[in-house]
Tab-separated table of C-alpha atoms in Angstrom:
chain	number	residue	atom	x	y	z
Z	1060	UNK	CA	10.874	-23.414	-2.761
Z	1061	UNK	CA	9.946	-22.053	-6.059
Z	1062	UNK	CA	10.694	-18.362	-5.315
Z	1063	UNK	CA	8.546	-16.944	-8.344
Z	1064	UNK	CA	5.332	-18.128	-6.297
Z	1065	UNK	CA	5.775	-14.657	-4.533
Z	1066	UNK	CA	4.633	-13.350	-7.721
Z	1067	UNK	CA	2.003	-15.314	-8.572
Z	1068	UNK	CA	0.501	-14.640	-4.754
Z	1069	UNK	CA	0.727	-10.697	-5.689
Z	1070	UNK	CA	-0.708	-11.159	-8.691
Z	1071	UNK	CA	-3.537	-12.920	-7.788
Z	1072	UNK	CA	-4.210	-10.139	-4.792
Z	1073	UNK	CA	-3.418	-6.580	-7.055
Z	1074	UNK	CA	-6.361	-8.412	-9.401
Z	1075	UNK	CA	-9.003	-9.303	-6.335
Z	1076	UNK	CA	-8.192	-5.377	-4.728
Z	1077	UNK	CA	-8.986	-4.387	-8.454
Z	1078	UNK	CA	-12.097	-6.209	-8.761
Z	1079	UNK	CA	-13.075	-5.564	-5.393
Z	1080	UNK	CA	-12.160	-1.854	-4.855
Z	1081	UNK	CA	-11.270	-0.335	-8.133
Z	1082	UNK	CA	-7.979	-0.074	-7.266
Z	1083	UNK	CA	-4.222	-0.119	-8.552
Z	1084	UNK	CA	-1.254	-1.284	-6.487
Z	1085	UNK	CA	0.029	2.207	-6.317
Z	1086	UNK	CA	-3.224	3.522	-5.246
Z	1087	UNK	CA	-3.771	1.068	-2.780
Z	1088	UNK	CA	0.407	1.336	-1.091
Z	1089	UNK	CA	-0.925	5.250	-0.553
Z	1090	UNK	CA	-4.163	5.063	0.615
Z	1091	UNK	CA	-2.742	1.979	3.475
Z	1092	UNK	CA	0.114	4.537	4.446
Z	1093	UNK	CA	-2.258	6.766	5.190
Z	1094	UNK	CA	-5.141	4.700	6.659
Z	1095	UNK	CA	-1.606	3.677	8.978
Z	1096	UNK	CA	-0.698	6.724	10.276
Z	1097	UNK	CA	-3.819	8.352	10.883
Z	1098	UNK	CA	-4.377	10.411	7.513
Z	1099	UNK	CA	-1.659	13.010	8.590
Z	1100	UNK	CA	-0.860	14.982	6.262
Z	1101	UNK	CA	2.830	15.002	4.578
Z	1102	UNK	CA	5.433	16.702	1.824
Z	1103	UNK	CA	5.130	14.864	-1.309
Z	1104	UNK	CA	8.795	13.922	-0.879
Z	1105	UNK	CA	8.290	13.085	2.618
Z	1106	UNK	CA	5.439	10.614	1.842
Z	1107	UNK	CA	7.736	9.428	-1.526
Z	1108	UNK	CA	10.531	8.558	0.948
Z	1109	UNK	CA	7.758	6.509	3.233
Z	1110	UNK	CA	6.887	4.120	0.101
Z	1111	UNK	CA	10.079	3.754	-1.336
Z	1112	UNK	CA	9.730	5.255	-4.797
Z	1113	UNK	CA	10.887	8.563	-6.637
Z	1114	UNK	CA	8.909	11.661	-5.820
Z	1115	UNK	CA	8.509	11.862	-10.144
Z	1116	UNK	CA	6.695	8.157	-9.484
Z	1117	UNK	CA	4.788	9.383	-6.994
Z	1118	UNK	CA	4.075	12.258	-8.837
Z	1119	UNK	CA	2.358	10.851	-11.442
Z	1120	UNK	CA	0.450	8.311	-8.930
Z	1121	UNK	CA	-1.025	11.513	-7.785
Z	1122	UNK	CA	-1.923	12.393	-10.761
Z	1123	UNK	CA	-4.077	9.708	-11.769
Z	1124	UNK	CA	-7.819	10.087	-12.603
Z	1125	UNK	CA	-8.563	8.008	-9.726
Z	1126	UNK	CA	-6.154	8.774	-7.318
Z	1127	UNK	CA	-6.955	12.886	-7.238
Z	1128	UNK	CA	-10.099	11.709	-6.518
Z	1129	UNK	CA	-9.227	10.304	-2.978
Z	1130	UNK	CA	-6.825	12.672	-2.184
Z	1131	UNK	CA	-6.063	16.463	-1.426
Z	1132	UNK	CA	-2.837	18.040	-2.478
Z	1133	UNK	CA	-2.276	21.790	-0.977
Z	1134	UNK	CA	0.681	23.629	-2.605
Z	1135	UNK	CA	3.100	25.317	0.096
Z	1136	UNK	CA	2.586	29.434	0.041
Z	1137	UNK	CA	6.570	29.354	1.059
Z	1138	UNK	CA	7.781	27.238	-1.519
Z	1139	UNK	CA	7.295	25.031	-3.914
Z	1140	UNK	CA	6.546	21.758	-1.983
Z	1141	UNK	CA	3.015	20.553	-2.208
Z	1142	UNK	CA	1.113	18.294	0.738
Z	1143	UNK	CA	-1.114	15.477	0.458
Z	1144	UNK	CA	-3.731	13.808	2.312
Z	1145	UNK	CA	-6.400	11.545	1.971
Z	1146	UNK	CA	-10.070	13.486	1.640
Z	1147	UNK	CA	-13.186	11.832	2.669
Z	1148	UNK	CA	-13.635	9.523	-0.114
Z	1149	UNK	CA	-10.296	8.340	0.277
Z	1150	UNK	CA	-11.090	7.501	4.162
Z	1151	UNK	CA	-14.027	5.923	3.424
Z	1152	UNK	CA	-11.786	3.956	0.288
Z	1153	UNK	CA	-9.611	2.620	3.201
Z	1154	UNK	CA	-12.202	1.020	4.980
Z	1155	UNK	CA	-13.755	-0.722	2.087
Z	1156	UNK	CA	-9.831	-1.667	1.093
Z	1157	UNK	CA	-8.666	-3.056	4.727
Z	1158	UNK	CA	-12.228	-5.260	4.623
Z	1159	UNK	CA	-11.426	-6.597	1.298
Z	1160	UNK	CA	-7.918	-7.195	2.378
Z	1161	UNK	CA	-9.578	-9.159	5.123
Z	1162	UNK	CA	-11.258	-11.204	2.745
Z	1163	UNK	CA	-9.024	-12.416	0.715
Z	1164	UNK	CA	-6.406	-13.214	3.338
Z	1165	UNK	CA	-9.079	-15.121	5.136
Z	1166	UNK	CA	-9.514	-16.512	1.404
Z	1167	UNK	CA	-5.881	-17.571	1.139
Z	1168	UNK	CA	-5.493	-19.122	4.689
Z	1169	UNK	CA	-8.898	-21.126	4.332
Z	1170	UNK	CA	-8.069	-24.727	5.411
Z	1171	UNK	CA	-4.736	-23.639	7.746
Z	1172	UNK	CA	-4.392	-24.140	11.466
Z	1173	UNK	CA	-3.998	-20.922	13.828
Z	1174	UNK	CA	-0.720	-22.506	14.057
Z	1175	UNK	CA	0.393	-23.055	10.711
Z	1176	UNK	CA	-0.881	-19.084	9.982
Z	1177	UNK	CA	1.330	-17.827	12.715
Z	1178	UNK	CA	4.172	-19.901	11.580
Z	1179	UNK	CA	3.892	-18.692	8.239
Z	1180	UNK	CA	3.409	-15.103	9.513
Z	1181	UNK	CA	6.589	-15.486	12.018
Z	1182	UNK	CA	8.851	-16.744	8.672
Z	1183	UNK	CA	7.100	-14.181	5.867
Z	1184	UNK	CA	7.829	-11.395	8.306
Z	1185	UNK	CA	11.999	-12.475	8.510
Z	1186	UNK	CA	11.874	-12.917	4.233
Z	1187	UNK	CA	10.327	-9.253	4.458
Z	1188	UNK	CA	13.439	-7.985	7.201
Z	1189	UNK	CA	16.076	-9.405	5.240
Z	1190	UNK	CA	14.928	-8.349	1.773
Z	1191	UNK	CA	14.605	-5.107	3.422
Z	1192	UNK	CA	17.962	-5.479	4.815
Z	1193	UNK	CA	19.576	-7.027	1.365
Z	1194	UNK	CA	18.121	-3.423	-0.783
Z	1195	UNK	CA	20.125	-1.241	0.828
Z	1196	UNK	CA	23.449	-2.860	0.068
């Protein structure tokens, strides 16, 4: 198995969610946290800790043209943390995202069985578990 394919695979998807929705890989990891747990509101270093990345990263994700457009951050009156969540535009971004992401999976797994798709799912699901695993070491 030629292990860079992974790459190519993302590759080819972060450039059909740009063309399709206008959107960068960091915007689009945000807006499917959020479109998976219901828009609730969280801490910025809460919802850094949820994707994995430095709350300085996410920081300046936030901070992008685009990005502030879809989403609402509320500074703390206690302290100095700030909260974000996704405003309407953003909602209706994660529709329009989840169909495209439809699409192109349906696009990818044109000409596959039911069978080989759930196979495929059953083994990409383990790779994802023990990468996951293999991180934190």
């Amino acid at each position: 198995m030629d292990i860079l394919s992974f790459s190519t695979i993302a590759e080819s998807i972060k450039k059909a969610i740009s063309k399709k929705c206008g959107l960068n890989l960091s915007q689009m990891r945000i807006l499917l946290y959020f479109g998976k747990n219901n828009n609730t509101a969280l801490k910025m270093g809460d919802l850094a800790d949820k994707l994995k990345i430095s709350l300085s990263t996410l920081s300046r994700q936030l901070q992008q043209k685009k990005t502030l457009e879809l989403v609402i951050i509320t500074r703390s009156e206690n302290d100095s943390s700030k909260t974000v969540v996704l405003n309407e535009k953003g909602i209706a971004k994660i529709k329009e995202l989840k169909s495209s992401l439809k699409e192109i999976e349906a696009n990818l797994f044109a000409g596959f069985s039911d069978k080989d798709i759930s196979v495929f799912n059953s083994m990409f699901n383990k790779l994802v578990k023990k990468a996951e695993k293999n991180s934190l070491k």
